[in-house]
Amino acid sequence: VARGLWEVVCIGPDGREKWRDTWRNLVTNEGLDHLLDATLAAATQITTWYVGLTDGTPTPAAGDTLASHAGWTEVTDYADDRKEWTAGSVSSQSVDNSANKAEFAINADSTTVGGAFLASAATGTSGTLYAVGAFTGGDKSVDDGDTLQVTATFTTSAA
């Protein structure tokens, strides 16, 4: 079983935490195929992954790809491109980016965010969509000056 546990913390312009949410994501069929392909079938490994944000009330599906995901759209009301996911060391079938969280500097008021995803491209719709998920606490509103800190932990297990 491959899965992810995500945490997003919203920090306001005053440096105080406004909210946080934690959820499990869906690893897409494309993500699972890549995991097997790069590990067991000698396909090219993807060495850089990026975190993106979804709009409100996303409905992830196993068949989602970066090019086709009818249940959600990407939020882009932040500075620069998707944020690089920098992995720490793998230990006990787990790896995360807790030492280097993906940070999004929001640049528009009343932006609705509903979840996040992990993909192999910093921009655009070509590349591999590994995982996507929706907040467990429902949609969140963010404003210009807020910062979202995203931690994603990916695990595998025998069952």
Short mmCIF file of N, CA, C and O in Angstrom, two decimals, residues 58-142:
data_model
loop_
_atom_site.label_atom_id
_atom_site.label_comp_id
_atom_site.label_asym_id
_atom_site.label_seq_id
_atom_site.Cartn_x
_atom_site.Cartn_y
_atom_site.Cartn_z
N PRO A 58 -12.14 19.59 -3.84
CA PRO A 58 -11.62 18.69 -4.87
C PRO A 58 -12.14 17.27 -4.68
O PRO A 58 -12.38 16.83 -3.55
N THR A 59 -12.34 16.58 -5.78
CA THR A 59 -12.72 15.17 -5.74
C THR A 59 -11.69 14.37 -6.53
O THR A 59 -11.86 14.13 -7.73
N PRO A 60 -10.61 13.99 -5.86
CA PRO A 60 -9.55 13.21 -6.52
C PRO A 60 -10.09 11.86 -6.99
O PRO A 60 -10.97 11.26 -6.35
N ALA A 61 -9.54 11.38 -8.10
CA ALA A 61 -9.91 10.07 -8.64
C ALA A 61 -8.64 9.33 -9.03
O ALA A 61 -7.65 9.94 -9.42
N ALA A 62 -8.69 8.01 -8.93
CA ALA A 62 -7.52 7.18 -9.24
C ALA A 62 -7.00 7.43 -10.64
O ALA A 62 -5.80 7.37 -10.88
N GLY A 63 -7.87 7.74 -11.58
CA GLY A 63 -7.48 7.95 -12.97
C GLY A 63 -6.98 9.35 -13.28
O GLY A 63 -6.63 9.64 -14.43
N ASP A 64 -6.91 10.24 -12.28
CA ASP A 64 -6.43 11.60 -12.51
C ASP A 64 -5.00 11.60 -13.04
O ASP A 64 -4.16 10.80 -12.61
N THR A 65 -4.73 12.53 -13.94
CA THR A 65 -3.38 12.82 -14.43
C THR A 65 -3.21 14.34 -14.38
O THR A 65 -4.19 15.06 -14.16
N LEU A 66 -2.01 14.82 -14.61
CA LEU A 66 -1.81 16.27 -14.66
C LEU A 66 -2.61 16.88 -15.80
O LEU A 66 -3.12 18.00 -15.69
N ALA A 67 -2.75 16.16 -16.89
CA ALA A 67 -3.46 16.69 -18.06
C ALA A 67 -4.97 16.55 -17.94
O ALA A 67 -5.71 17.28 -18.59
N SER A 68 -5.45 15.64 -17.11
CA SER A 68 -6.89 15.38 -17.04
C SER A 68 -7.29 15.03 -15.61
O SER A 68 -6.97 13.95 -15.11
N HIS A 69 -8.02 15.95 -14.98
CA HIS A 69 -8.50 15.73 -13.61
C HIS A 69 -9.79 16.52 -13.43
O HIS A 69 -9.81 17.65 -12.95
N ALA A 70 -10.88 15.90 -13.81
CA ALA A 70 -12.18 16.57 -13.85
C ALA A 70 -12.68 17.03 -12.48
O ALA A 70 -13.47 17.96 -12.39
N GLY A 71 -12.21 16.42 -11.40
CA GLY A 71 -12.74 16.71 -10.08
C GLY A 71 -12.08 17.85 -9.34
O GLY A 71 -12.45 18.14 -8.20
N TRP A 72 -11.14 18.53 -9.97
CA TRP A 72 -10.47 19.64 -9.30
C TRP A 72 -9.69 20.47 -10.31
O TRP A 72 -9.40 20.02 -11.41
N THR A 73 -9.37 21.70 -9.89
CA THR A 73 -8.50 22.56 -10.67
C THR A 73 -7.38 23.04 -9.76
O THR A 73 -7.48 22.97 -8.53
N GLU A 74 -6.33 23.52 -10.37
CA GLU A 74 -5.17 23.99 -9.62
C GLU A 74 -5.35 25.45 -9.21
O GLU A 74 -5.82 26.26 -9.99
N VAL A 75 -4.96 25.76 -7.99
CA VAL A 75 -4.92 27.13 -7.50
C VAL A 75 -3.54 27.70 -7.84
O VAL A 75 -2.53 27.04 -7.58
N THR A 76 -3.51 28.90 -8.40
CA THR A 76 -2.22 29.51 -8.77
C THR A 76 -2.06 30.91 -8.18
O THR A 76 -1.21 31.68 -8.65
N ASP A 77 -2.84 31.26 -7.18
CA ASP A 77 -2.75 32.59 -6.56
C ASP A 77 -1.63 32.64 -5.52
O ASP A 77 -1.86 32.92 -4.34
N TYR A 78 -0.42 32.34 -5.99
CA TYR A 78 0.76 32.39 -5.13
C TYR A 78 1.97 32.76 -5.98
O TYR A 78 1.93 32.68 -7.21
N ALA A 79 3.03 33.17 -5.32
CA ALA A 79 4.24 33.61 -6.01
C ALA A 79 4.97 32.42 -6.65
O ALA A 79 5.06 31.35 -6.05
N ASP A 80 5.45 32.60 -7.86
CA ASP A 80 6.28 31.63 -8.57
C ASP A 80 5.49 30.40 -9.00
O ASP A 80 4.28 30.44 -9.11
N ASP A 81 6.20 29.30 -9.24
CA ASP A 81 5.60 28.06 -9.73
C ASP A 81 5.26 27.14 -8.57
O ASP A 81 5.39 27.50 -7.40
N ARG A 82 4.85 25.90 -8.91
CA ARG A 82 4.67 24.88 -7.87
C ARG A 82 5.97 24.80 -7.07
O ARG A 82 7.05 25.08 -7.58
N LYS A 83 5.86 24.36 -5.85
CA LYS A 83 7.03 24.36 -4.96
C LYS A 83 7.69 22.99 -4.93
O LYS A 83 7.02 21.95 -4.83
N GLU A 84 9.01 23.00 -4.99
CA GLU A 84 9.75 21.74 -4.98
C GLU A 84 9.56 21.00 -3.67
O GLU A 84 9.60 21.59 -2.59
N TRP A 85 9.32 19.70 -3.79
CA TRP A 85 9.21 18.82 -2.63
C TRP A 85 10.59 18.21 -2.42
O TRP A 85 11.08 17.46 -3.26
N THR A 86 11.25 18.59 -1.32
CA THR A 86 12.60 18.14 -1.05
C THR A 86 12.55 17.04 0.01
O THR A 86 12.28 17.31 1.19
N ALA A 87 12.82 15.83 -0.42
CA ALA A 87 12.71 14.67 0.47
C ALA A 87 13.88 14.56 1.42
O ALA A 87 15.02 14.89 1.07
N GLY A 88 13.58 14.08 2.62
CA GLY A 88 14.63 13.71 3.56
C GLY A 88 15.04 12.28 3.27
O GLY A 88 14.80 11.75 2.17
N SER A 89 15.64 11.62 4.23
CA SER A 89 16.07 10.23 4.06
C SER A 89 14.91 9.27 4.27
O SER A 89 14.05 9.50 5.11
N VAL A 90 14.92 8.19 3.50
CA VAL A 90 13.91 7.15 3.67
C VAL A 90 14.27 6.31 4.88
O VAL A 90 15.42 5.90 5.05
N SER A 91 13.28 6.09 5.74
CA SER A 91 13.48 5.27 6.93
C SER A 91 12.16 4.60 7.30
O SER A 91 11.11 5.26 7.28
N SER A 92 12.20 3.32 7.58
CA SER A 92 11.01 2.57 8.00
C SER A 92 9.85 2.75 7.01
O SER A 92 8.72 3.01 7.40
N GLN A 93 10.14 2.65 5.73
CA GLN A 93 9.17 2.74 4.64
C GLN A 93 8.45 4.10 4.60
O GLN A 93 7.29 4.21 4.22
N SER A 94 9.16 5.17 4.97
CA SER A 94 8.57 6.50 5.01
C SER A 94 9.59 7.55 4.59
O SER A 94 10.78 7.42 4.88
N VAL A 95 9.10 8.59 3.90
CA VAL A 95 9.94 9.73 3.53
C VAL A 95 9.07 10.98 3.56
O VAL A 95 7.88 10.93 3.21
N ASP A 96 9.65 12.11 3.99
CA ASP A 96 8.88 13.35 4.06
C ASP A 96 9.75 14.56 3.74
O ASP A 96 10.95 14.43 3.53
N ASN A 97 9.13 15.71 3.72
CA ASN A 97 9.83 16.96 3.48
C ASN A 97 9.76 17.88 4.70
O ASN A 97 9.81 19.10 4.57
N SER A 98 9.67 17.31 5.89
CA SER A 98 9.49 18.10 7.11
C SER A 98 10.66 19.05 7.38
O SER A 98 10.48 20.10 7.99
N ALA A 99 11.84 18.72 6.92
CA ALA A 99 12.99 19.60 7.13
C ALA A 99 13.03 20.76 6.13
O ALA A 99 13.76 21.72 6.33
N ASN A 100 12.24 20.65 5.07
CA ASN A 100 12.21 21.68 4.04
C ASN A 100 10.80 21.76 3.46
O ASN A 100 10.55 21.34 2.33
N LYS A 101 9.87 22.30 4.23
CA LYS A 101 8.47 22.37 3.82
C LYS A 101 8.31 23.18 2.54
O LYS A 101 9.04 24.14 2.29
N ALA A 102 7.34 22.80 1.74
CA ALA A 102 6.98 23.59 0.56
C ALA A 102 6.19 24.80 1.05
O ALA A 102 5.20 24.63 1.76
N GLU A 103 6.61 26.01 0.68
CA GLU A 103 5.95 27.22 1.16
C GLU A 103 5.37 28.02 0.00
O GLU A 103 6.05 28.30 -0.98
N PHE A 104 4.10 28.38 0.16
CA PHE A 104 3.38 29.15 -0.85
C PHE A 104 3.06 30.53 -0.28
O PHE A 104 2.34 30.64 0.71
N ALA A 105 3.57 31.57 -0.92
CA ALA A 105 3.26 32.95 -0.54
C ALA A 105 2.03 33.39 -1.34
O ALA A 105 2.11 33.66 -2.54
N ILE A 106 0.90 33.41 -0.67
CA ILE A 106 -0.37 33.73 -1.32
C ILE A 106 -0.39 35.21 -1.74
O ILE A 106 0.03 36.07 -0.97
N ASN A 107 -0.92 35.48 -2.96
CA ASN A 107 -0.90 36.85 -3.45
C ASN A 107 -2.27 37.35 -3.92
O ASN A 107 -2.35 38.28 -4.73
N ALA A 108 -3.35 36.76 -3.40
CA ALA A 108 -4.69 37.23 -3.73
C ALA A 108 -5.61 36.98 -2.53
O ALA A 108 -5.51 35.95 -1.87
N ASP A 109 -6.49 37.93 -2.26
CA ASP A 109 -7.45 37.77 -1.17
C ASP A 109 -8.56 36.79 -1.54
O ASP A 109 -8.87 36.59 -2.73
N SER A 110 -9.14 36.18 -0.51
CA SER A 110 -10.30 35.29 -0.64
C SER A 110 -10.06 34.15 -1.63
O SER A 110 -10.94 33.78 -2.40
N THR A 111 -8.86 33.58 -1.60
CA THR A 111 -8.54 32.41 -2.43
C THR A 111 -8.98 31.16 -1.67
O THR A 111 -8.63 30.98 -0.51
N THR A 112 -9.73 30.29 -2.33
CA THR A 112 -10.18 29.05 -1.71
C THR A 112 -9.22 27.93 -2.07
O THR A 112 -8.91 27.72 -3.24
N VAL A 113 -8.75 27.23 -1.04
CA VAL A 113 -7.86 26.09 -1.22
C VAL A 113 -8.56 24.87 -0.60
O VAL A 113 -9.11 24.96 0.49
N GLY A 114 -8.50 23.74 -1.31
CA GLY A 114 -9.19 22.56 -0.82
C GLY A 114 -8.31 21.35 -0.63
O GLY A 114 -8.74 20.33 -0.11
N GLY A 115 -7.04 21.43 -1.06
CA GLY A 115 -6.14 20.29 -0.93
C GLY A 115 -4.83 20.56 -1.65
O GLY A 115 -4.49 21.70 -1.94
N ALA A 116 -4.11 19.48 -1.94
CA ALA A 116 -2.80 19.61 -2.58
C ALA A 116 -2.49 18.36 -3.40
O ALA A 116 -3.17 17.34 -3.28
N PHE A 117 -1.45 18.48 -4.22
CA PHE A 117 -1.04 17.35 -5.05
C PHE A 117 0.47 17.34 -5.21
O PHE A 117 1.15 18.34 -4.94
N LEU A 118 1.01 16.21 -5.66
CA LEU A 118 2.43 16.04 -5.94
C LEU A 118 2.58 15.62 -7.39
O LEU A 118 1.96 14.64 -7.83
N ALA A 119 3.41 16.38 -8.13
CA ALA A 119 3.58 16.13 -9.56
C ALA A 119 5.05 16.30 -9.94
O ALA A 119 5.84 16.89 -9.22
N SER A 120 5.38 15.81 -11.14
CA SER A 120 6.76 15.84 -11.59
C SER A 120 7.11 17.10 -12.38
O SER A 120 8.23 17.23 -12.85
N ALA A 121 6.17 18.02 -12.52
CA ALA A 121 6.41 19.24 -13.31
C ALA A 121 6.19 20.48 -12.46
O ALA A 121 5.23 20.55 -11.69
N ALA A 122 7.05 21.47 -12.63
CA ALA A 122 6.92 22.73 -11.88
C ALA A 122 5.78 23.58 -12.42
O ALA A 122 5.22 24.40 -11.69
N THR A 123 5.42 23.37 -13.68
CA THR A 123 4.32 24.10 -14.31
C THR A 123 3.68 23.20 -15.36
O THR A 123 4.25 22.17 -15.74
N GLY A 124 2.53 23.59 -15.83
CA GLY A 124 1.91 22.92 -16.97
C GLY A 124 1.20 21.63 -16.63
O GLY A 124 1.03 21.26 -15.47
N THR A 125 0.79 20.94 -17.70
CA THR A 125 -0.03 19.73 -17.56
C THR A 125 0.64 18.47 -18.08
O THR A 125 0.02 17.43 -18.14
N SER A 126 1.92 18.55 -18.45
CA SER A 126 2.62 17.33 -18.85
C SER A 126 3.50 16.90 -17.68
O SER A 126 4.05 17.73 -16.96
N GLY A 127 3.60 15.62 -17.48
CA GLY A 127 4.35 15.07 -16.36
C GLY A 127 3.51 14.06 -15.62
O GLY A 127 2.39 13.72 -16.04
N THR A 128 4.02 13.59 -14.52
CA THR A 128 3.35 12.55 -13.72
C THR A 128 2.68 13.16 -12.50
O THR A 128 3.30 13.91 -11.75
N LEU A 129 1.42 12.83 -12.32
CA LEU A 129 0.69 13.20 -11.11
C LEU A 129 0.78 12.00 -10.16
O LEU A 129 0.19 10.96 -10.42
N TYR A 130 1.55 12.15 -9.09
CA TYR A 130 1.74 11.03 -8.16
C TYR A 130 0.58 10.90 -7.19
O TYR A 130 0.06 9.81 -6.99
N ALA A 131 0.18 12.00 -6.58
CA ALA A 131 -0.84 11.93 -5.54
C ALA A 131 -1.63 13.22 -5.47
O ALA A 131 -1.13 14.29 -5.83
N VAL A 132 -2.85 13.13 -4.98
CA VAL A 132 -3.71 14.30 -4.79
C VAL A 132 -4.68 14.01 -3.66
O VAL A 132 -5.08 12.86 -3.46
N GLY A 133 -5.02 15.03 -2.89
CA GLY A 133 -5.95 14.82 -1.79
C GLY A 133 -6.65 16.10 -1.38
O GLY A 133 -6.23 17.20 -1.72
N ALA A 134 -7.74 15.92 -0.63
CA ALA A 134 -8.57 17.02 -0.16
C ALA A 134 -8.46 17.16 1.35
O ALA A 134 -8.35 16.17 2.07
N PHE A 135 -8.52 18.41 1.81
CA PHE A 135 -8.51 18.67 3.25
C PHE A 135 -9.62 17.87 3.93
O PHE A 135 -10.73 17.76 3.40
N THR A 136 -9.35 17.37 5.13
CA THR A 136 -10.40 16.70 5.89
C THR A 136 -11.33 17.70 6.55
O THR A 136 -12.49 17.41 6.79
N GLY A 137 -10.83 18.88 6.85
CA GLY A 137 -11.62 19.90 7.52
C GLY A 137 -12.40 20.80 6.58
O GLY A 137 -12.94 21.83 7.01
N GLY A 138 -12.47 20.47 5.29
CA GLY A 138 -13.18 21.29 4.33
C GLY A 138 -12.30 22.39 3.76
O GLY A 138 -11.15 22.57 4.15
N ASP A 139 -12.88 23.14 2.83
CA ASP A 139 -12.16 24.21 2.15
C ASP A 139 -11.68 25.27 3.14
O ASP A 139 -12.31 25.50 4.17
N LYS A 140 -10.58 25.91 2.77
CA LYS A 140 -10.01 26.98 3.58
C LYS A 140 -9.85 28.22 2.70
O LYS A 140 -9.56 28.12 1.52
N SER A 141 -10.01 29.38 3.32
CA SER A 141 -9.81 30.64 2.62
C SER A 141 -8.47 31.23 3.04
O SER A 141 -8.13 31.21 4.23
N VAL A 142 -7.72 31.73 2.06
CA VAL A 142 -6.44 32.38 2.33
C VAL A 142 -6.45 33.74 1.66
O VAL A 142 -7.20 33.98 0.71
#
